[in-house]
Short mmCIF file of C-alpha atoms and ligand atoms in Angstrom, two decimals:
data_model
loop_
_atom_site.label_atom_id
_atom_site.label_comp_id
_atom_site.label_asym_id
_atom_site.label_seq_id
_atom_site.Cartn_x
_atom_site.Cartn_y
_atom_site.Cartn_z
CA MET A 203 -11.16 38.11 4.87
CA TYR A 204 -9.05 35.14 3.83
CA ARG A 205 -6.05 36.30 5.46
CA LEU A 206 -8.67 36.18 8.42
CA PHE A 207 -10.00 32.54 8.14
CA PHE A 208 -6.52 30.59 7.68
CA ASP A 209 -5.02 32.67 10.51
CA LEU A 210 -8.15 31.74 11.97
CA ILE A 211 -8.90 28.16 10.98
CA PHE A 212 -6.22 26.72 8.75
CA LYS A 213 -2.84 28.50 10.03
CA ARG A 214 -4.25 25.94 13.81
CA MET A 215 -4.58 22.92 12.22
CA ASP A 216 -2.48 20.33 10.79
CA PRO A 217 -1.44 21.43 6.85
CA GLU A 218 -2.66 17.86 5.71
CA LYS A 219 -5.81 18.29 7.41
CA ALA A 220 -6.81 21.88 6.39
CA HIS A 221 -6.08 20.91 3.11
CA HIS A 222 -9.04 17.23 3.33
CA LEU A 223 -11.75 20.07 5.19
CA ALA A 224 -11.01 22.88 2.42
CA PHE A 225 -11.41 20.02 -0.19
CA ALA A 226 -14.33 18.76 1.30
CA TRP A 227 -15.96 21.92 0.81
CA ILE A 228 -14.77 22.90 -2.49
CA ARG A 229 -16.63 19.06 -3.38
CA ALA A 230 -19.89 20.22 -1.30
CA ALA A 231 -20.34 23.33 -2.93
CA ALA A 232 -19.93 22.27 -6.59
CA ARG A 233 -23.29 19.30 -6.35
CA VAL A 234 -24.57 21.87 -5.12
CA PRO A 235 -26.45 23.33 -8.59
CA VAL A 236 -27.58 26.77 -7.87
CA LEU A 237 -24.17 27.29 -5.67
CA ARG A 238 -22.09 25.59 -7.98
CA THR A 239 -23.51 28.63 -10.66
CA LEU A 240 -23.20 31.48 -8.24
CA VAL A 241 -19.42 30.48 -6.53
CA ALA A 242 -18.42 29.91 -10.64
CA ALA A 243 -19.91 33.38 -11.93
CA VAL A 244 -18.36 35.69 -8.95
CA LEU A 245 -14.83 33.04 -9.32
CA ALA A 246 -14.74 32.33 -12.34
CA PRO A 247 -15.48 34.88 -13.91
CA ARG A 248 -14.56 34.33 -17.84
CA HIS A 249 -12.03 37.00 -19.84
CA LYS A 250 -12.40 36.43 -23.72
CA ALA A 251 -9.05 37.84 -24.63
CA LEU A 252 -7.27 34.84 -22.26
CA ARG A 253 -8.87 32.43 -24.32
CA THR A 254 -6.11 29.38 -25.15
CA GLU A 255 -5.54 27.38 -27.78
CA ALA A 256 -2.73 24.52 -26.54
CA LEU A 257 -1.30 21.63 -27.14
CA GLY A 258 -4.44 21.41 -30.08
CA LEU A 259 -6.92 21.90 -26.57
CA ARG A 260 -9.15 25.00 -25.99
CA MET A 261 -8.92 26.74 -22.43
CA HIS A 262 -10.65 29.39 -20.93
CA GLY A 263 -7.57 31.11 -20.40
CA PRO A 264 -3.52 29.81 -19.29
CA PHE A 265 -3.98 28.99 -15.83
CA GLY A 266 -4.34 25.52 -14.43
CA LEU A 267 -3.75 23.65 -11.25
CA ALA A 268 -1.09 22.26 -10.61
CA ALA A 269 -0.52 18.65 -9.56
CA GLY A 270 -0.92 17.32 -6.15
CA PHE A 271 -3.37 18.99 -5.42
CA ASP A 272 -6.82 16.53 -6.64
CA LYS A 273 -4.29 13.81 -6.87
CA ASN A 274 -7.47 11.33 -6.63
CA ALA A 275 -9.66 12.90 -9.85
CA ALA A 276 -12.11 13.58 -7.47
CA ALA A 277 -12.86 17.54 -7.21
CA ILE A 278 -11.91 18.45 -10.72
CA ASP A 279 -16.08 20.25 -11.69
CA GLY A 280 -14.99 22.16 -7.68
CA MET A 281 -11.75 23.72 -8.55
CA SER A 282 -13.07 24.46 -12.38
CA MET A 283 -16.46 26.52 -10.47
CA LEU A 284 -13.47 28.21 -8.04
CA GLY A 285 -11.68 28.80 -11.64
CA PHE A 286 -9.15 27.07 -12.58
CA ASP A 287 -8.75 26.78 -16.44
CA HIS A 288 -6.86 23.42 -16.79
CA ILE A 289 -6.65 20.80 -13.88
CA GLU A 290 -4.01 18.61 -13.58
CA ILE A 291 -4.71 15.13 -11.76
CA GLY A 292 -2.31 13.03 -9.52
CA THR A 293 0.34 12.02 -10.07
CA VAL A 294 -1.05 8.56 -9.82
CA THR A 295 0.80 5.49 -10.07
CA ALA A 296 -0.22 2.36 -11.54
CA GLN A 297 -0.38 0.05 -7.62
CA PRO A 298 -2.07 2.56 -4.79
CA GLN A 299 -0.42 2.91 -2.11
CA PRO A 300 -0.81 5.30 0.93
CA GLY A 301 2.16 7.87 0.80
CA ASN A 302 5.19 8.65 3.26
CA PRO A 303 4.03 8.88 7.15
CA LYS A 304 2.41 11.30 8.52
CA LYS A 305 3.29 14.10 8.65
CA ARG A 306 4.66 15.05 5.86
CA LEU A 307 2.93 18.51 4.91
CA PHE A 308 4.57 21.58 6.23
CA ARG A 309 4.47 25.44 6.06
CA LEU A 310 6.77 27.88 6.06
CA VAL A 311 4.15 30.56 6.51
CA ALA A 312 6.61 33.53 6.58
CA ASP A 313 8.41 33.32 3.63
CA ARG A 314 5.23 31.71 2.19
CA ALA A 315 5.76 28.50 0.95
CA LEU A 316 5.45 24.65 1.85
CA ILE A 317 7.79 21.65 2.27
CA ASN A 318 6.11 18.15 1.48
CA ARG A 319 7.15 14.90 1.41
CA MET A 320 3.50 13.37 0.30
CA GLY A 321 4.85 10.32 -1.45
CA PHE A 322 2.19 10.17 -4.32
CA ASN A 323 -0.18 9.04 -2.08
CA ASN A 324 -3.30 7.96 -3.66
CA ASP A 325 -5.65 5.46 -5.50
CA GLY A 326 -3.73 3.88 -7.94
CA SER A 327 -4.46 4.34 -11.67
CA ALA A 328 -6.97 1.86 -12.08
CA ALA A 329 -9.38 3.45 -9.19
CA VAL A 330 -8.92 7.00 -10.73
CA ALA A 331 -9.48 5.37 -14.15
CA GLU A 332 -12.93 4.06 -13.16
CA ARG A 333 -14.03 7.70 -11.31
CA LEU A 334 -12.97 9.65 -14.72
CA ALA A 335 -14.65 7.49 -16.93
CA ALA A 336 -18.01 7.34 -14.50
CA ARG A 337 -17.60 11.32 -14.12
CA GLU A 338 -20.40 13.75 -15.71
CA ALA A 339 -18.30 16.92 -16.43
CA ILE A 340 -20.02 20.09 -14.92
CA PHE A 341 -18.41 22.88 -16.03
CA ARG A 342 -16.14 22.22 -19.72
CA THR A 343 -12.52 21.90 -18.32
CA THR A 344 -9.24 21.03 -19.31
CA VAL A 345 -8.43 17.18 -17.18
CA GLY A 346 -5.00 16.47 -17.37
CA VAL A 347 -3.46 12.91 -15.99
CA ASN A 348 -0.39 13.29 -14.37
CA ILE A 349 1.72 9.39 -13.77
CA GLY A 350 4.55 8.27 -11.64
CA LYS A 351 6.22 5.50 -10.08
CA THR A 352 4.84 2.70 -7.53
CA LYS A 353 7.08 3.02 -4.38
CA VAL A 354 7.68 -0.46 -4.77
CA VAL A 355 8.47 -1.39 -7.55
CA PRO A 356 13.02 -1.04 -8.46
CA GLU A 357 13.29 0.96 -11.20
CA GLU A 358 14.44 -1.60 -13.15
CA GLU A 359 10.71 -2.47 -13.65
CA ALA A 360 9.48 1.75 -14.44
CA VAL A 361 8.46 1.74 -17.26
CA ALA A 362 6.45 -1.18 -17.09
CA ASP A 363 5.12 0.66 -14.22
CA TYR A 364 4.18 3.93 -16.49
CA VAL A 365 3.24 1.56 -19.06
CA THR A 366 0.00 0.37 -16.83
CA SER A 367 -0.63 3.91 -15.35
CA THR A 368 -0.77 5.09 -19.62
CA GLU A 369 -3.26 1.97 -20.77
CA ARG A 370 -5.73 2.61 -18.08
CA LEU A 371 -6.01 6.33 -17.95
CA ALA A 372 -4.49 7.63 -20.76
CA ALA A 373 -8.40 7.72 -22.32
CA HIS A 374 -9.45 10.35 -19.65
CA ALA A 375 -6.95 12.10 -20.31
CA ASP A 376 -6.76 15.47 -22.28
CA TYR A 377 -2.98 15.51 -21.69
CA LEU A 378 -1.32 13.20 -20.10
CA VAL A 379 1.81 13.76 -18.35
CA VAL A 380 5.33 12.12 -16.88
CA ASN A 381 6.71 13.02 -14.04
CA VAL A 382 9.89 12.15 -12.25
CA SER A 383 10.97 15.17 -10.52
CA SER A 384 9.25 14.42 -7.46
CA PRO A 385 12.09 13.81 -4.54
CA ASN A 386 9.52 12.26 -2.60
CA THR A 387 9.62 8.91 -4.25
CA PRO A 388 13.19 7.28 -4.07
CA GLY A 389 14.91 6.89 -7.16
CA LEU A 390 12.37 8.70 -9.48
CA ARG A 391 14.86 11.80 -10.02
CA ASN A 392 16.87 8.85 -11.60
CA LEU A 393 14.81 8.42 -14.40
CA GLN A 394 15.42 12.01 -15.46
CA ALA A 395 18.56 11.10 -17.44
CA THR A 396 18.23 10.88 -21.06
CA GLU A 397 18.99 6.76 -21.09
CA ALA A 398 16.29 6.00 -18.70
CA LEU A 399 13.96 8.77 -20.15
CA ARG A 400 13.63 8.22 -23.89
CA PRO A 401 13.02 4.16 -23.41
CA LEU A 402 10.23 5.89 -20.62
CA LEU A 403 9.14 8.02 -22.84
CA ALA A 404 9.10 6.02 -25.70
CA ALA A 405 7.04 2.97 -24.34
CA VAL A 406 4.35 5.46 -23.55
CA ARG A 407 4.25 7.29 -25.68
CA GLU A 408 3.86 4.09 -27.61
CA ALA A 409 1.54 3.34 -25.34
CA ALA A 410 -0.81 6.10 -25.11
CA ASP A 411 -1.44 5.17 -29.43
CA ARG A 412 -1.79 2.02 -28.12
CA THR A 413 -4.81 2.14 -26.24
CA VAL A 414 -6.20 5.60 -27.70
CA THR A 415 -6.85 5.58 -31.43
CA SER A 416 -9.65 8.27 -31.98
CA ARG A 417 -7.43 11.11 -30.96
CA ARG A 418 -3.44 10.69 -30.64
CA VAL A 419 -3.11 11.96 -26.88
CA PRO A 420 -0.79 14.81 -26.02
CA LEU A 421 2.28 13.65 -23.61
CA LEU A 422 4.40 15.80 -21.21
CA VAL A 423 7.36 15.87 -19.13
CA LYS A 424 7.82 17.09 -16.40
CA ILE A 425 11.41 18.04 -14.80
CA ALA A 426 12.58 19.29 -11.00
CA PRO A 427 13.91 22.25 -10.86
CA ASP A 428 17.46 20.92 -8.83
CA LEU A 429 18.92 19.56 -12.99
CA ALA A 430 21.87 21.47 -13.51
CA ASP A 431 21.84 23.61 -16.96
CA GLU A 432 23.36 20.69 -19.52
CA ASP A 433 20.81 18.43 -18.86
CA VAL A 434 17.73 20.74 -18.98
CA ASP A 435 19.44 21.68 -22.24
CA ALA A 436 19.17 17.77 -22.45
CA VAL A 437 15.69 16.99 -21.60
CA ALA A 438 14.36 19.60 -24.43
CA ASP A 439 16.31 18.54 -27.28
CA LEU A 440 14.82 14.82 -25.94
CA ALA A 441 11.60 15.84 -26.25
CA VAL A 442 12.37 17.88 -29.73
CA GLU A 443 13.73 14.38 -30.91
CA LEU A 444 10.66 12.71 -29.89
CA GLY A 445 8.54 14.53 -30.48
CA LEU A 446 7.02 15.02 -26.77
CA ASP A 447 4.01 18.06 -26.51
CA GLY A 448 5.32 19.61 -23.99
CA ILE A 449 7.21 20.26 -20.92
CA ILE A 450 6.17 21.26 -17.42
CA ALA A 451 8.65 23.74 -15.83
CA THR A 452 8.80 22.63 -12.73
CA ASN A 453 8.46 20.57 -10.10
CA THR A 454 9.85 21.37 -6.54
CA THR A 455 12.85 21.95 -5.25
CA ILE A 456 15.21 20.00 -2.69
CA ALA A 457 16.93 23.21 -2.43
CA ARG A 458 16.56 25.17 0.94
CA ASP A 459 17.79 28.01 -0.80
CA GLY A 460 15.94 31.90 -0.55
CA LEU A 461 14.55 30.38 3.14
CA GLY A 462 15.06 31.21 6.83
CA LEU A 463 14.82 34.95 6.11
CA ARG A 464 10.99 35.75 7.50
CA THR A 465 11.39 31.56 8.78
CA PRO A 466 12.47 31.39 12.74
CA LYS A 467 16.19 29.71 12.42
CA GLY A 468 15.35 26.24 13.07
CA THR A 469 12.36 25.13 11.32
CA VAL A 470 13.52 24.18 7.95
CA GLU A 471 16.01 21.82 9.47
CA ALA A 472 13.79 20.67 11.75
CA ILE A 473 11.30 19.11 9.34
CA GLY A 474 13.91 17.72 7.63
CA ALA A 475 13.30 16.05 3.74
CA GLY A 476 11.23 17.35 1.33
CA GLY A 477 9.99 18.87 -1.70
CA LEU A 478 10.00 23.19 -1.37
CA SER A 479 7.29 24.88 -2.91
CA GLY A 480 5.88 28.75 -3.39
CA ALA A 481 7.50 31.65 -3.13
CA PRO A 482 11.71 30.28 -2.13
CA LEU A 483 10.85 28.63 -5.88
CA LYS A 484 10.04 31.39 -7.95
CA GLU A 485 13.79 32.43 -9.51
CA ARG A 486 14.61 29.25 -10.58
CA SER A 487 10.86 27.48 -12.55
CA LEU A 488 11.25 31.02 -14.20
CA GLN A 489 15.34 30.42 -15.00
CA VAL A 490 14.39 26.78 -15.73
CA LEU A 491 11.82 27.98 -18.82
CA SER A 492 13.50 30.51 -20.37
CA ARG A 493 16.48 28.23 -20.28
CA LEU A 494 13.52 25.90 -21.65
CA TYR A 495 12.70 28.32 -24.28
CA ALA A 496 15.69 30.14 -25.95
CA ARG A 497 16.31 26.14 -26.67
CA VAL A 498 13.43 24.25 -28.05
CA GLY A 499 11.32 28.12 -28.90
CA ASP A 500 7.67 27.48 -30.09
CA ARG A 501 8.37 23.35 -31.21
CA ILE A 502 7.60 22.06 -27.77
CA THR A 503 4.82 24.14 -24.88
CA LEU A 504 6.07 25.22 -22.50
CA VAL A 505 4.09 24.62 -18.72
CA GLY A 506 5.78 27.14 -16.03
CA VAL A 507 5.14 27.05 -12.90
CA GLY A 508 6.59 26.96 -9.23
CA GLY A 509 6.22 29.83 -6.96
CA ILE A 510 3.37 32.18 -9.11
CA GLU A 511 1.89 34.27 -6.30
CA THR A 512 0.56 36.83 -9.02
CA ALA A 513 -0.97 37.97 -11.85
CA ASP A 514 2.61 39.86 -12.62
CA ASP A 515 4.40 36.10 -12.03
CA ALA A 516 2.43 34.72 -14.17
CA TRP A 517 2.37 37.37 -17.28
CA GLU A 518 5.95 37.29 -16.86
CA ARG A 519 6.17 33.11 -17.29
CA ILE A 520 4.22 34.03 -19.94
CA LEU A 521 6.58 36.41 -21.16
CA ALA A 522 9.15 33.71 -21.17
CA GLY A 523 8.07 31.03 -23.30
CA ALA A 524 5.44 29.51 -21.21
CA THR A 525 1.92 29.23 -23.14
CA LEU A 526 -0.25 27.73 -19.87
CA VAL A 527 0.96 28.48 -16.33
CA GLN A 528 0.14 26.39 -12.94
CA GLY A 529 0.06 27.01 -9.60
CA TYR A 530 -0.72 25.27 -5.80
CA SER A 531 0.82 27.37 -3.10
CA ALA A 532 -0.44 30.18 -3.06
CA PHE A 533 -4.02 29.14 -4.00
CA ILE A 534 -3.13 27.89 -0.05
CA TYR A 535 -2.29 31.11 1.06
CA GLU A 536 -4.69 33.10 -1.10
CA GLY A 537 -7.82 31.80 -0.89
CA PRO A 538 -10.48 31.18 -3.07
CA PHE A 539 -10.44 34.54 -5.16
CA TRP A 540 -6.83 32.85 -6.54
CA CYS A 541 -7.58 32.65 -9.80
CA ARG A 542 -10.23 35.65 -10.26
CA LYS A 543 -7.35 38.50 -9.02
CA ILE A 544 -4.09 35.99 -12.01
CA HIS A 545 -7.25 35.95 -14.24
CA LYS A 546 -8.06 40.04 -14.02
CA GLY A 547 -4.50 40.57 -13.57
CA LEU A 548 -3.87 38.65 -17.35
CA ALA A 549 -6.62 40.22 -18.83
CA GLU A 550 -5.66 44.11 -17.44
CA ARG A 551 -1.84 43.23 -18.19
CA LEU A 552 -1.60 41.80 -21.95
CA ALA A 553 -4.47 44.91 -22.77
CA ALA A 554 -2.17 47.32 -21.28
CA SER A 555 0.68 45.45 -23.89
CA PRO A 556 2.36 45.96 -27.72
CA TYR A 557 0.53 41.90 -27.84
CA ALA A 558 -2.88 41.50 -29.75
CA THR A 559 -3.05 37.79 -27.83
CA LEU A 560 -1.83 35.92 -24.98
CA ALA A 561 -0.16 33.51 -28.19
CA GLU A 562 1.86 36.55 -29.35
CA ALA A 563 3.13 37.36 -26.04
CA VAL A 564 5.12 33.81 -25.17
CA GLY A 565 8.32 33.98 -25.02
CA ALA A 566 8.23 37.21 -26.00
CA GLU A 567 11.06 38.78 -23.24
CA THR A 568 12.98 35.52 -24.05
CA ARG A 569 13.09 36.19 -27.76
CA LYS A 570 14.26 39.78 -27.01
CA LYS A 571 16.69 38.34 -24.66
CA ALA A 572 17.82 36.38 -27.31
CA ALA A 573 17.67 39.08 -29.98
CA ALA A 574 19.76 41.74 -27.76
C1 FMN B 825 1.71 19.79 -1.13
C2 FMN B 825 2.27 19.48 -2.77
C3 FMN B 825 1.96 18.14 -3.30
C4 FMN B 825 2.57 17.94 -4.43
N1 FMN B 825 2.40 16.39 -5.34
C5 FMN B 825 2.91 16.97 -6.68
C6 FMN B 825 2.03 15.78 -7.17
O1 FMN B 825 1.46 14.96 -7.02
N2 FMN B 825 3.19 15.59 -8.58
C7 FMN B 825 3.56 16.06 -8.77
O2 FMN B 825 3.57 16.37 -10.74
N3 FMN B 825 3.90 17.46 -8.04
C8 FMN B 825 3.26 17.80 -6.92
N4 FMN B 825 3.51 18.98 -6.81
C9 FMN B 825 4.36 20.03 -7.35
C10 FMN B 825 3.67 20.86 -7.82
O3 FMN B 825 2.95 20.64 -8.61
C11 FMN B 825 3.85 22.71 -8.61
O4 FMN B 825 4.70 21.31 -9.47
C12 FMN B 825 5.40 22.59 -7.73
O5 FMN B 825 4.45 23.28 -5.49
C13 FMN B 825 5.35 24.76 -7.70
O6 FMN B 825 4.43 25.21 -7.47
P1 FMN B 825 3.64 25.70 -6.98
O7 FMN B 825 5.12 26.61 -6.54
O8 FMN B 825 2.61 27.01 -7.05
O9 FMN B 825 3.34 25.24 -5.03
C14 FMN B 825 2.96 18.53 -5.06
C15 FMN B 825 3.45 19.60 -4.17
C16 FMN B 825 2.59 20.45 -3.49
C17 FMN B 825 2.87 21.57 -2.69
#
């Protein structure tokens, strides 16, 4: 039914307008008590076997909403109502900014992919912090806060920019993510080089500890799939060295591999710059995740994201080493029953597996390969 609805309504609309419309509906539904209870009962039935402990937090399950969908923390309960086990808001920057000129979000329907060059359009960390502070949570969910660099701030002042957002947001974050991997902010991805990343992560850690003294806010870094393998290893080693809590693999890619087979010739070129997400990203995101797990094992929590469409995809990431998994693009194509399908499928796969718990399954395939 959703496919028909997508074809008739969303597909004919500009993708960003369609996003805002769907977003408004989700928020509106979450405001009506009877409706949200009903929707959550249908779309977010909880499976005991999927209960997950990660980053020192208890979650209903391992499957969350990736950053970028709810940039301003405006629909946390709405997304939780749809079944996401954690919601990563952001990317939030220290200064509010409009993002890149429109048009900046493109669908490649036949390839089940998106290209975006949104450019961190967001209200800024002061406004988002205020919104989070005022939030009266309806559903118990985990809220991750993803922070990035303000576009107009020069690279030399990036650390101070991230620290400002950390000071404002850490208190409201169940976990904090340093995003250094969006392709749409010039120079941002240079911060992935260890010489730049080490002082950045150390400063954010210090700022989080200074601002929040009642608990230790878990800190993660989100990396690009376009890093060379040696650079993936270098980030993994740095994460261990700094005692980081997690790595999120991966953000969107600037590559265009695996595209164009189904999409009419010239379409991709005409779209131009931006990060590609969805099905074509699946293989590389999985590779990066497996590589990270082979390097860090259970010392660091890994979050698998990129091209996850089905429960099989999510299960594959867990076996590769992900304790948590996230998705964004497939939600656009699959619609509101997506989380329900993923949860049901994951519970079935776990039951049919030799593993008693999800935690036991984490990394099993990568460990097997290493032992062979
Ligand atoms: C329109 C759009 C906006 C995004 N914005 C952000 C963002 O602000 N910060 C971020 O860390 N990732 C952002 N992402 C990347 C996603 O969080 C995710 O890493 C990526 O899309 C791969 O997952 P997917 O294939 O399931 O979409 C965005 C993705 C899309 C499609």
